[in-house]
PDB file of C-alpha atoms in Angstrom:
ATOM      1  CA  MET A  10      31.198  -0.130  53.949  1.00 51.00           C
ATOM      2  CA  ARG A  11      30.418  -3.845  53.995  1.00 51.00           C
ATOM      3  CA  SER A  12      26.916  -3.183  55.204  1.00 52.00           C
ATOM      4  CA  ASN A  13      26.167  -1.037  52.094  1.00 53.00           C
ATOM      5  CA  VAL A  14      27.451  -3.766  49.801  1.00 50.00           C
ATOM      6  CA  ALA A  15      25.359  -6.337  51.629  1.00 50.00           C
ATOM      7  CA  LYS A  16      22.224  -4.180  51.294  1.00 53.00           C
ATOM      8  CA  LYS A  17      22.736  -3.771  47.540  1.00 54.00           C
ATOM      9  CA  GLN A  18      23.150  -7.507  47.119  1.00 54.00           C
ATOM     10  CA  GLN A  19      19.893  -8.157  48.959  1.00 58.00           C
ATOM     11  CA  GLU A  20      17.800  -5.843  46.757  1.00 53.00           C
ATOM     12  CA  PRO A  21      15.407  -7.656  44.458  1.00 54.00           C
ATOM     13  CA  ARG A  22      16.939  -8.356  41.078  1.00 56.00           C
ATOM     14  CA  SER A  23      14.109  -6.658  39.174  1.00 53.00           C
ATOM     15  CA  THR A  24      15.010  -3.200  40.501  1.00 59.00           C
ATOM     16  CA  ILE A  25      18.638  -3.606  39.481  1.00 69.00           C
ATOM     17  CA  ASN A  26      18.044  -5.151  36.088  1.00 71.00           C
ATOM     18  CA  PRO A  27      14.375  -5.056  35.098  1.00 70.00           C
ATOM     19  CA  ALA A  28      13.118  -7.961  33.012  1.00 72.00           C
ATOM     20  CA  PRO A  29      12.872  -7.074  29.339  1.00 81.00           C
ATOM     21  CA  ARG A  30       9.383  -6.353  28.084  1.00 81.00           C
ATOM     22  CA  PRO A  31       7.932  -9.389  26.357  1.00 88.00           C
ATOM     23  CA  TYR A  32       7.895  -9.325  22.574  1.00 92.00           C
ATOM     24  CA  ARG A  33       4.468  -8.386  21.311  1.00 93.00           C
ATOM     25  CA  ILE A  34       3.697  -8.810  17.635  1.00 93.00           C
ATOM     26  CA  GLU A  35       1.057  -6.071  17.943  1.00 93.00           C
ATOM     27  CA  ASP A  36       3.827  -3.552  18.641  1.00 92.00           C
ATOM     28  CA  GLN A  37       5.777  -4.363  15.461  1.00 95.00           C
ATOM     29  CA  ILE A  38       5.683  -2.047  12.437  1.00 95.00           C
ATOM     30  CA  GLY A  39       5.098  -4.855   9.944  1.00 95.00           C
ATOM     31  CA  TYR A  40       2.086  -6.081  11.886  1.00 96.00           C
ATOM     32  CA  GLN A  41       0.633  -2.572  12.163  1.00 96.00           C
ATOM     33  CA  LEU A  42       1.197  -1.845   8.460  1.00 96.00           C
ATOM     34  CA  ARG A  43      -0.419  -5.165   7.483  1.00 97.00           C
ATOM     35  CA  ARG A  44      -3.479  -4.415   9.635  1.00 97.00           C
ATOM     36  CA  ALA A  45      -3.719  -0.889   8.214  1.00 96.00           C
ATOM     37  CA  HIS A  46      -3.425  -2.330   4.691  1.00 96.00           C
ATOM     38  CA  GLN A  47      -6.204  -4.834   5.395  1.00 97.00           C
ATOM     39  CA  ARG A  48      -8.451  -2.020   6.600  1.00 97.00           C
ATOM     40  CA  ALA A  49      -7.595   0.210   3.635  1.00 97.00           C
ATOM     41  CA  SER A  50      -8.222  -2.658   1.198  1.00 96.00           C
ATOM     42  CA  ALA A  51     -11.612  -3.440   2.736  1.00 97.00           C
ATOM     43  CA  ILE A  52     -12.598   0.232   2.525  1.00 97.00           C
ATOM     44  CA  PHE A  53     -11.358   0.339  -1.081  1.00 98.00           C
ATOM     45  CA  GLN A  54     -13.437  -2.692  -2.074  1.00 97.00           C
ATOM     46  CA  SER A  55     -16.610  -1.341  -0.466  1.00 96.00           C
ATOM     47  CA  THR A  56     -16.198   2.241  -1.721  1.00 97.00           C
ATOM     48  CA  ILE A  57     -14.467   2.314  -5.111  1.00 97.00           C
ATOM     49  CA  GLY A  58     -17.526   1.316  -7.141  1.00 96.00           C
ATOM     50  CA  ASP A  59     -16.504  -1.951  -8.809  1.00 96.00           C
ATOM     51  CA  PRO A  60     -16.122  -5.090  -6.689  1.00 94.00           C
ATOM     52  CA  ASN A  61     -13.986  -6.708  -9.397  1.00 95.00           C
ATOM     53  CA  ILE A  62     -11.220  -4.074  -9.371  1.00 97.00           C
ATOM     54  CA  THR A  63      -8.357  -4.568  -6.937  1.00 96.00           C
ATOM     55  CA  PRO A  64      -6.247  -1.718  -5.559  1.00 96.00           C
ATOM     56  CA  THR A  65      -3.319  -2.804  -7.775  1.00 96.00           C
ATOM     57  CA  GLN A  66      -5.520  -2.864 -10.879  1.00 98.00           C
ATOM     58  CA  TYR A  67      -6.972   0.506  -9.962  1.00 98.00           C
ATOM     59  CA  SER A  68      -3.571   2.165  -9.499  1.00 97.00           C
ATOM     60  CA  SER A  69      -2.396   0.706 -12.816  1.00 98.00           C
ATOM     61  CA  MET A  70      -5.453   2.034 -14.613  1.00 98.00           C
ATOM     62  CA  VAL A  71      -5.061   5.474 -13.005  1.00 98.00           C
ATOM     63  CA  LYS A  72      -1.459   5.683 -14.269  1.00 98.00           C
ATOM     64  CA  LEU A  73      -2.485   4.541 -17.750  1.00 98.00           C
ATOM     65  CA  HIS A  74      -5.198   7.195 -17.707  1.00 98.00           C
ATOM     66  CA  GLU A  75      -2.620   9.785 -16.652  1.00 98.00           C
ATOM     67  CA  TYR A  76       0.028   8.842 -19.254  1.00 97.00           C
ATOM     68  CA  SER A  77      -2.162   7.424 -22.087  1.00 96.00           C
ATOM     69  CA  GLU A  78       0.399   4.753 -22.966  1.00 97.00           C
ATOM     70  CA  LEU A  79       3.215   3.145 -20.983  1.00 97.00           C
ATOM     71  CA  SER A  80       5.495   0.176 -21.272  1.00 95.00           C
ATOM     72  CA  GLN A  81       4.538  -2.608 -18.903  1.00 94.00           C
ATOM     73  CA  ASN A  82       7.933  -2.258 -17.226  1.00 93.00           C
ATOM     74  CA  LEU A  83       7.545   1.485 -16.584  1.00 96.00           C
ATOM     75  CA  LEU A  84       3.967   1.044 -15.397  1.00 97.00           C
ATOM     76  CA  GLY A  85       5.196  -1.496 -12.856  1.00 97.00           C
ATOM     77  CA  ARG A  86       7.819   0.931 -11.575  1.00 97.00           C
ATOM     78  CA  LEU A  87       5.329   3.815 -11.364  1.00 97.00           C
ATOM     79  CA  VAL A  88       2.907   1.806  -9.238  1.00 97.00           C
ATOM     80  CA  GLY A  89       5.557  -0.057  -7.229  1.00 95.00           C
ATOM     81  CA  MET A  90       4.914  -3.586  -8.464  1.00 96.00           C
ATOM     82  CA  ASP A  91       7.397  -6.294  -9.278  1.00 95.00           C
ATOM     83  CA  LYS A  92       7.449  -7.838 -12.760  1.00 93.00           C
ATOM     84  CA  ALA A  93       5.463 -10.985 -11.857  1.00 95.00           C
ATOM     85  CA  THR A  94       2.714  -9.049 -10.064  1.00 95.00           C
ATOM     86  CA  MET A  95       2.487  -6.558 -12.922  1.00 96.00           C
ATOM     87  CA  GLN A  96       2.123  -9.373 -15.451  1.00 95.00           C
ATOM     88  CA  GLY A  97      -0.807 -10.810 -13.490  1.00 96.00           C
ATOM     89  CA  VAL A  98      -2.484  -7.414 -13.143  1.00 97.00           C
ATOM     90  CA  VAL A  99      -2.141  -6.730 -16.879  1.00 97.00           C
ATOM     91  CA  ARG A 100      -3.392 -10.209 -17.777  1.00 97.00           C
ATOM     92  CA  ARG A 101      -6.535  -9.714 -15.658  1.00 97.00           C
ATOM     93  CA  LEU A 102      -7.188  -6.213 -17.025  1.00 98.00           C
ATOM     94  CA  LYS A 103      -6.746  -7.470 -20.582  1.00 98.00           C
ATOM     95  CA  SER A 104      -9.126 -10.384 -19.951  1.00 97.00           C
ATOM     96  CA  ARG A 105     -11.763  -7.831 -18.895  1.00 97.00           C
ATOM     97  CA  ARG A 106     -10.971  -5.809 -22.024  1.00 98.00           C
ATOM     98  CA  LEU A 107      -9.999  -2.775 -19.945  1.00 98.00           C
ATOM     99  CA  VAL A 108      -6.400  -2.621 -21.195  1.00 98.00           C
ATOM    100  CA  ASP A 109      -4.949  -3.181 -24.635  1.00 97.00           C
ATOM    101  CA  SER A 110      -1.340  -3.915 -25.550  1.00 96.00           C
ATOM    102  CA  ARG A 111       0.858  -3.577 -28.605  1.00 95.00           C
ATOM    103  CA  PRO A 112       4.517  -4.142 -29.353  1.00 93.00           C
ATOM    104  CA  ASP A 113       6.694  -1.054 -29.052  1.00 92.00           C
ATOM    105  CA  PRO A 114       7.721  -0.130 -32.633  1.00 92.00           C
ATOM    106  CA  GLY A 115      11.054   1.120 -31.309  1.00 89.00           C
ATOM    107  CA  ASP A 116      11.857  -1.985 -29.215  1.00 90.00           C
ATOM    108  CA  ALA A 117      10.284  -5.346 -30.028  1.00 85.00           C
ATOM    109  CA  ARG A 118      11.070  -6.621 -26.508  1.00 88.00           C
ATOM    110  CA  ARG A 119       8.811  -4.008 -24.948  1.00 91.00           C
ATOM    111  CA  THR A 120       5.019  -4.052 -24.705  1.00 91.00           C
ATOM    112  CA  LEU A 121       3.071  -0.799 -24.644  1.00 96.00           C
ATOM    113  CA  LEU A 122      -0.153  -0.661 -22.663  1.00 98.00           C
ATOM    114  CA  SER A 123      -3.137   1.664 -22.913  1.00 98.00           C
ATOM    115  CA  LEU A 124      -6.681   1.744 -21.649  1.00 98.00           C
ATOM    116  CA  THR A 125      -9.446   0.608 -23.970  1.00 98.00           C
ATOM    117  CA  VAL A 126     -12.516   2.802 -24.426  1.00 98.00           C
ATOM    118  CA  GLU A 127     -14.253   0.658 -21.788  1.00 98.00           C
ATOM    119  CA  GLY A 128     -11.210   1.000 -19.506  1.00 98.00           C
ATOM    120  CA  GLN A 129     -11.290   4.789 -19.921  1.00 98.00           C
ATOM    121  CA  ARG A 130     -14.994   4.882 -19.082  1.00 98.00           C
ATOM    122  CA  LEU A 131     -14.548   2.709 -16.010  1.00 98.00           C
ATOM    123  CA  ILE A 132     -11.518   4.485 -14.558  1.00 98.00           C
ATOM    124  CA  THR A 133     -13.095   7.909 -15.109  1.00 98.00           C
ATOM    125  CA  ARG A 134     -16.075   6.757 -13.044  1.00 97.00           C
ATOM    126  CA  LEU A 135     -13.972   5.010 -10.358  1.00 98.00           C
ATOM    127  CA  MET A 136     -11.609   7.963  -9.878  1.00 98.00           C
ATOM    128  CA  LEU A 137     -14.592   9.976  -8.659  1.00 97.00           C
ATOM    129  CA  ASN A 138     -14.731   7.574  -5.685  1.00 97.00           C
ATOM    130  CA  GLY A 139     -10.968   7.570  -5.022  1.00 96.00           C
ATOM    131  CA  PRO A 140     -10.990  10.543  -2.627  1.00 97.00           C
ATOM    132  CA  ALA A 141     -13.798   8.907  -0.608  1.00 97.00           C
ATOM    133  CA  VAL A 142     -11.612   5.827  -0.111  1.00 97.00           C
ATOM    134  CA  SER A 143      -8.830   7.987   1.318  1.00 96.00           C
ATOM    135  CA  ARG A 144     -11.221  10.018   3.487  1.00 97.00           C
ATOM    136  CA  GLU A 145     -12.769   6.904   4.997  1.00 97.00           C
ATOM    137  CA  THR A 146      -9.382   5.235   5.539  1.00 97.00           C
ATOM    138  CA  LEU A 147      -8.007   8.290   7.345  1.00 97.00           C
ATOM    139  CA  LYS A 148     -11.259   9.078   9.190  1.00 97.00           C
ATOM    140  CA  PRO A 149     -10.014   8.000  12.667  1.00 97.00           C
ATOM    141  CA  LEU A 150      -7.295  10.699  12.485  1.00 97.00           C
ATOM    142  CA  ASN A 151      -7.638  14.455  12.727  1.00 97.00           C
ATOM    143  CA  ALA A 152      -6.377  16.625   9.834  1.00 97.00           C
ATOM    144  CA  GLN A 153      -2.925  17.160  11.374  1.00 98.00           C
ATOM    145  CA  GLU A 154      -2.509  13.440  12.089  1.00 98.00           C
ATOM    146  CA  GLN A 155      -3.585  12.601   8.535  1.00 97.00           C
ATOM    147  CA  ARG A 156      -0.926  14.907   7.065  1.00 97.00           C
ATOM    148  CA  LEU A 157       1.712  13.548   9.444  1.00 97.00           C
ATOM    149  CA  LEU A 158       0.882   9.923   8.650  1.00 97.00           C
ATOM    150  CA  LEU A 159       1.118  10.556   4.908  1.00 97.00           C
ATOM    151  CA  GLU A 160       4.432  12.419   5.340  1.00 97.00           C
ATOM    152  CA  LEU A 161       5.895   9.619   7.467  1.00 96.00           C
ATOM    153  CA  LEU A 162       4.750   6.889   5.094  1.00 95.00           C
ATOM    154  CA  ALA A 163       6.296   8.796   2.177  1.00 95.00           C
ATOM    155  CA  LYS A 164       9.611   8.789   4.062  1.00 96.00           C
ATOM    156  CA  ILE A 165       9.692   5.001   4.379  1.00 93.00           C
ATOM    157  CA  THR A 166       8.436   4.115   0.905  1.00 87.00           C
TER     158      THR A 166
END
C-alpha cells in the first residue's frame, strides 16, 4: 500500500492539478463585443451614405421618422442612450438642422423632437442603405449563424 502512495506523490504536479489557463483578454466577452462594435461602426460609416451621421444619430433619426414626434427622454429610452449622450446627439442634429424641438404643451419640463423637412429627406435616403450595413456586418456568418447571433444578442440586451 505504501508503494502506491509513494508513486502518486512522485507524479508530476501538472497531471494532478493542471495549471490554470492564462487569462487572455481576447477570450473575454467585453473585448469581443468591442471589436465587433468597431467593425460594425466602420462598416456603417463607409456604407450608410453620409459620413457626418453617427450610428447613434442615425438610430435617433430612424425612431423620429417612425414616431413623427417624441420627447427627448422617450427617444433616449427607445434607442438605448443615457440622458447625457442623448443631449449631445440632439444638439448635433439640431445644429445640422435635421431635428427641431418644441416645448411639450402638456408638460413644460419636456421637450418634443421631430425631424425637419431636411431631416426627413436625409433619413429616407439613408434608410435605403441600412440593410446593406447589416448584410455587410453579418457577411462572415452563414444565414443560420446570423439568426443565432441576433437572437443571442437580443437575450443579453
